[in-house]
Short mmCIF file of C-alpha atoms and ligand atoms in Angstrom, two decimals:
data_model
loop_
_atom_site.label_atom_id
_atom_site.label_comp_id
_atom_site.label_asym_id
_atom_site.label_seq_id
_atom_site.Cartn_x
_atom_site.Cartn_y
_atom_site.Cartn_z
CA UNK O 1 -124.32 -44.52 78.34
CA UNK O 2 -125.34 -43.60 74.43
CA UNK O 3 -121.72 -43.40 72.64
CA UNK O 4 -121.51 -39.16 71.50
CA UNK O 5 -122.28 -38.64 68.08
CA UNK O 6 -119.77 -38.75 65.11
CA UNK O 7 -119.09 -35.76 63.53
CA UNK O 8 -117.93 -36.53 59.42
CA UNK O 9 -117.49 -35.24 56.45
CA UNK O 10 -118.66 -36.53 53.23
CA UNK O 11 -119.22 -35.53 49.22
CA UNK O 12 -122.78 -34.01 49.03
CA UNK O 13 -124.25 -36.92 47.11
CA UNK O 14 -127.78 -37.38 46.21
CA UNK O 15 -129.02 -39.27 49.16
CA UNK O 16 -127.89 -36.27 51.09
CA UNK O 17 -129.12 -33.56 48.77
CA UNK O 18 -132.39 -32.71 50.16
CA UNK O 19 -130.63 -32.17 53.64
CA UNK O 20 -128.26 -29.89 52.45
CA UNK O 21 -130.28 -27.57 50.82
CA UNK O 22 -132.56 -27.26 53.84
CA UNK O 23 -129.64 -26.12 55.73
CA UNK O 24 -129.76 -22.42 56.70
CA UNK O 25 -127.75 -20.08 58.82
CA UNK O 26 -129.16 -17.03 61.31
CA UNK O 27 -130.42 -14.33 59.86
CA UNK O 28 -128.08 -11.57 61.07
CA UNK O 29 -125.47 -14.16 59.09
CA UNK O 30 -127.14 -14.28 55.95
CA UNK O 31 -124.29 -11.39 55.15
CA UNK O 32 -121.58 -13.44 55.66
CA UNK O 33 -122.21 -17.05 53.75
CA UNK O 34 -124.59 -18.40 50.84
CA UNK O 35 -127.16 -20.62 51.65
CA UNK O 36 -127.07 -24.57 49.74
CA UNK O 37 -130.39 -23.41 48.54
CA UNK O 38 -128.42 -20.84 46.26
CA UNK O 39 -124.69 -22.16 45.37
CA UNK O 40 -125.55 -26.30 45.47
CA UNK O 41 -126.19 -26.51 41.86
CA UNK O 42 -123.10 -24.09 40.86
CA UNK O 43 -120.83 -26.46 42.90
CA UNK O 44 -122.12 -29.87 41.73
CA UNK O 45 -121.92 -28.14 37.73
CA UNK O 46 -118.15 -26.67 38.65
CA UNK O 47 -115.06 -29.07 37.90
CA UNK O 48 -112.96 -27.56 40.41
CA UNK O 49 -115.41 -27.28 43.10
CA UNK O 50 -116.56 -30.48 45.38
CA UNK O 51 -119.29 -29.50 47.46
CA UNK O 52 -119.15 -31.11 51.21
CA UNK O 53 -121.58 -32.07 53.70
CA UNK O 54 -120.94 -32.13 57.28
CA UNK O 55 -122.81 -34.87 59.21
CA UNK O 56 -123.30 -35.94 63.56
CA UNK O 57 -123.96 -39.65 62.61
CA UNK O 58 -126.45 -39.84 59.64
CA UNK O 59 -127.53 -36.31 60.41
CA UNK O 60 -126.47 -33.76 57.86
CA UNK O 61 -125.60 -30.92 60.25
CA UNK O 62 -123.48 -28.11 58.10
CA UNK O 63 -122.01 -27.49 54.31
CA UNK O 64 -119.08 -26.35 52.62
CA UNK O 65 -117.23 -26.76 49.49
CA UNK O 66 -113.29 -27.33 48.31
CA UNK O 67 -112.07 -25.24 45.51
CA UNK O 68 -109.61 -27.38 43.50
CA UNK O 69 -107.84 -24.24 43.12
CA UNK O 70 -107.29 -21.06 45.56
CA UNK O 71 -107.47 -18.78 42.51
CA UNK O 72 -111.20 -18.67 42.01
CA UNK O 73 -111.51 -16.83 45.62
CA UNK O 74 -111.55 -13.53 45.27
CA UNK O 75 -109.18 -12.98 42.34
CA UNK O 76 -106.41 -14.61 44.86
CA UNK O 77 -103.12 -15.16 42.80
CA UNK O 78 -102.36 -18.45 44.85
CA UNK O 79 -99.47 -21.01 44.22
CA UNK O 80 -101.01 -24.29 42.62
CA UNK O 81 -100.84 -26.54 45.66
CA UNK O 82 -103.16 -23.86 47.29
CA UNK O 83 -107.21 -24.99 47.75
CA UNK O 84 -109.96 -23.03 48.64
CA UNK O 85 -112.52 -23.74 51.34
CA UNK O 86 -116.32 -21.92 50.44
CA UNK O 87 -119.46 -21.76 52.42
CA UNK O 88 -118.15 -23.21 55.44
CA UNK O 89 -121.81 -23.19 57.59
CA UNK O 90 -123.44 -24.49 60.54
CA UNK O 91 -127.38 -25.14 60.81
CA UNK O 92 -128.70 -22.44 63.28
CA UNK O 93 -130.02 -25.23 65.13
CA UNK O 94 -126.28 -26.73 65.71
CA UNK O 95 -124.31 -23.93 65.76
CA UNK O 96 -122.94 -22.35 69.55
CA UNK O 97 -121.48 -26.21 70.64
CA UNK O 98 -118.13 -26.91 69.52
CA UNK O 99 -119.48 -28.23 66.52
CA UNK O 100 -117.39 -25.60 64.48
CA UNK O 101 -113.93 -26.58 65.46
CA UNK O 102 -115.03 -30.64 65.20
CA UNK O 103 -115.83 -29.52 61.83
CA UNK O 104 -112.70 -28.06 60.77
CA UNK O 105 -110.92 -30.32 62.15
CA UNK O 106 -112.74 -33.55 59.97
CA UNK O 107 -112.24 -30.97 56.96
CA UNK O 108 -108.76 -30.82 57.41
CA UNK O 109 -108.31 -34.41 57.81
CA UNK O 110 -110.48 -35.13 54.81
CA UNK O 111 -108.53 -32.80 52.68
CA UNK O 112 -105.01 -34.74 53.79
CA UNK O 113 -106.90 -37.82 52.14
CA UNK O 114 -108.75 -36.48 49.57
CA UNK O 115 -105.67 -33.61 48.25
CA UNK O 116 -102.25 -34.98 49.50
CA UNK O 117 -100.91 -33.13 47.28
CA UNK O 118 -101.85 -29.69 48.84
CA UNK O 119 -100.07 -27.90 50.61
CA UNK O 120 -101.91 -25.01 51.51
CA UNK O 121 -106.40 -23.89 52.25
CA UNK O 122 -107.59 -20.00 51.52
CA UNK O 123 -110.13 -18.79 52.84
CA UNK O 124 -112.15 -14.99 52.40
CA UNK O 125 -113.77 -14.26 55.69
CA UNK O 126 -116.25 -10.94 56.34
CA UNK O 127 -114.55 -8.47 58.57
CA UNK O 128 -117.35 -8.53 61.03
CA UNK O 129 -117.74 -12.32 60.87
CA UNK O 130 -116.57 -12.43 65.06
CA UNK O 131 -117.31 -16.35 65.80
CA UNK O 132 -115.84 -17.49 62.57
CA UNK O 133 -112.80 -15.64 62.75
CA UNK O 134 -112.53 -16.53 66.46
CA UNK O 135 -113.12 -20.75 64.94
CA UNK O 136 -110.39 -19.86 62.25
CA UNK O 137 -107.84 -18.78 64.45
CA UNK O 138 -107.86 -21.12 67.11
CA UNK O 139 -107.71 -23.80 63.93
CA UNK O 140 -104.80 -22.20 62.75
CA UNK O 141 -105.75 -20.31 60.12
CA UNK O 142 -102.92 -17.06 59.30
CA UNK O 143 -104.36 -13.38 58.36
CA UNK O 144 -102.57 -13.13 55.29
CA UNK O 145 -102.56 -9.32 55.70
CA UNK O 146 -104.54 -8.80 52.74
CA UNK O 147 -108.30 -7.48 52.66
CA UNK O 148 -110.56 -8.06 50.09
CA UNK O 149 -113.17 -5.38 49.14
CA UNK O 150 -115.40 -6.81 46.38
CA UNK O 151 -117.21 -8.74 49.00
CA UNK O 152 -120.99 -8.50 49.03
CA UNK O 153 -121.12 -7.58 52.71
CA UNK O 154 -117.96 -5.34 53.09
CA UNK O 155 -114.53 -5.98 53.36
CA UNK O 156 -113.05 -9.82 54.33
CA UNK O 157 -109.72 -11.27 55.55
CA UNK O 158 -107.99 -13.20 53.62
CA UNK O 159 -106.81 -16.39 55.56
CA UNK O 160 -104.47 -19.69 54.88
CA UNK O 161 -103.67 -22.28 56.76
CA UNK O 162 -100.81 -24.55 56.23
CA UNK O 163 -102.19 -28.77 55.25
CA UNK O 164 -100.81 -31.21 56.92
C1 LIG P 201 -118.73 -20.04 61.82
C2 LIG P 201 -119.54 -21.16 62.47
C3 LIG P 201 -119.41 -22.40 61.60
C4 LIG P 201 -118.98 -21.43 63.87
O1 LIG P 201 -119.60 -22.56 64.37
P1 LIG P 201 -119.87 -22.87 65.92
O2 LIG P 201 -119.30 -24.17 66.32
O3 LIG P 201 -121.30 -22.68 66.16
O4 LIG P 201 -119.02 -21.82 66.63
P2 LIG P 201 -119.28 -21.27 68.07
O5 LIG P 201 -120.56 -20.54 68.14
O6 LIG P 201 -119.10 -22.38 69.05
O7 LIG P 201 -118.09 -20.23 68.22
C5 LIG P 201 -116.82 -20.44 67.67
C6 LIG P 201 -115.91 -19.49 68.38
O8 LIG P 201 -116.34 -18.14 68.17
C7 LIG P 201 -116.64 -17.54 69.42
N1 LIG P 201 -117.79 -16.68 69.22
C8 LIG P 201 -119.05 -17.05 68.93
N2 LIG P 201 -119.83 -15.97 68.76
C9 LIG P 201 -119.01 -14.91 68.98
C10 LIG P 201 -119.21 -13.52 68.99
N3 LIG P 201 -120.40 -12.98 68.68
N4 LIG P 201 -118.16 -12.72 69.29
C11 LIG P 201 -116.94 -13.25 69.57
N5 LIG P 201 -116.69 -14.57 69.54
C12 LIG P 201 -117.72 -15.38 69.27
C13 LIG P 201 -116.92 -18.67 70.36
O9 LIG P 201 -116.67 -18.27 71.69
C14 LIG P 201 -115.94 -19.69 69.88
O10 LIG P 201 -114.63 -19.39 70.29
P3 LIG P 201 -113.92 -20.36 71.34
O11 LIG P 201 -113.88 -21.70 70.68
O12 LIG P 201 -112.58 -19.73 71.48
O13 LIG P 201 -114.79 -20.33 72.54
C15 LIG P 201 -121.04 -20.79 62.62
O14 LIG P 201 -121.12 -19.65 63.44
C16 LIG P 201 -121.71 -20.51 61.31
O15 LIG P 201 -122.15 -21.40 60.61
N6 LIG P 201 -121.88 -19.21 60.96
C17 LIG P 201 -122.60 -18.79 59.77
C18 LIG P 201 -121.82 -19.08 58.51
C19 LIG P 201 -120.49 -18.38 58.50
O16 LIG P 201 -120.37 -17.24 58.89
N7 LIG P 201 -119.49 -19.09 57.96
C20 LIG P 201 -118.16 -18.58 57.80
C21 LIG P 201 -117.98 -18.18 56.38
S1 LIG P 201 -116.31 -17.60 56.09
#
């Protein structure tokens, strides 16, 4: 029996470029993330920002990036051990089987590697955003109580989540 595939993280570099920025969400969730297509560039030219591709073997499957620091979402007054996770995103195509949570879970791991020094990962999430608020939850992720309203798409949560 074929061994199931590997899900991994790894630093957008150039031989994955291409596949990243073909990546692209449903339309009804256009609302609630920004596709590679649009932010790639800002993250690679941003010091603070490493942007992050999610893989199943050699397949480049879903994108997010790592904000060195929590204070460039949403105006957030965060500690300085505090990072912030952007664009989280499944392909349509891959979204709807479990990928999500395998996801998070190689992020997190990554980010014990990659930032032992945090201690804390913020997150802005839209209101109506069900599934991913469902995904955060069941990760861990804490509503933080506050709402942010300067969203494009109306109001988000503000979540955190404790690093290992
Ligand atoms: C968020 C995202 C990564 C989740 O990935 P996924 O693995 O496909 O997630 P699933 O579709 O398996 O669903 C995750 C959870 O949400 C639940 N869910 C899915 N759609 C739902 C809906 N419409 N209403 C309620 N819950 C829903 C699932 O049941 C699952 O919960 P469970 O694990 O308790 O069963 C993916 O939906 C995505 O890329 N969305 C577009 C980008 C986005 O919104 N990113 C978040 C930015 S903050």
């Amino acid at each position: 029996m074929p061994a199931s595939p590997t899900l991994h993280v790894r630093p957008v570099a150039a031989e994955l470029r291409e596949a990243v920025l073909r990546l692209h969400v449903r339309p009804d969730q256009d609302g609630f993330v920004s596709p590679p297509a649009r932010t790639l560039a800002d993250a690679e030219r941003c010091p603070g920002s490493q942007p992050m591709a999610i893989l199943l073997d050699d397949m480049v499957v879903g994108y997010y990036r790592i904000e060195r620091s929590a204070r460039s979402l949403a105006g957030y007054d965060a500690e300085a051990e505090a990072l912030g996770l952007r664009s989280f995103q499944l392909d349509a195509a891959w979204q709807g089987r479990g990928l999500g949570a395998r996801a998070l879970d190689a992020l997190l791991t990554d980010l014990a590697q990659r930032h032992p020094q945090a201690r804390r990962i913020v997150l802005t999430v839209n209101c109506n955003n069900t599934a991913a608020l469902a995904l955060y939850r069941r990760a861990g992720f804490a509503d933080s109580g506050t709402l942010y309203h300067g969203g494009r798409s109306g109001p988000q949560h503000l979540l955190w989540r404790h690093l290992p």
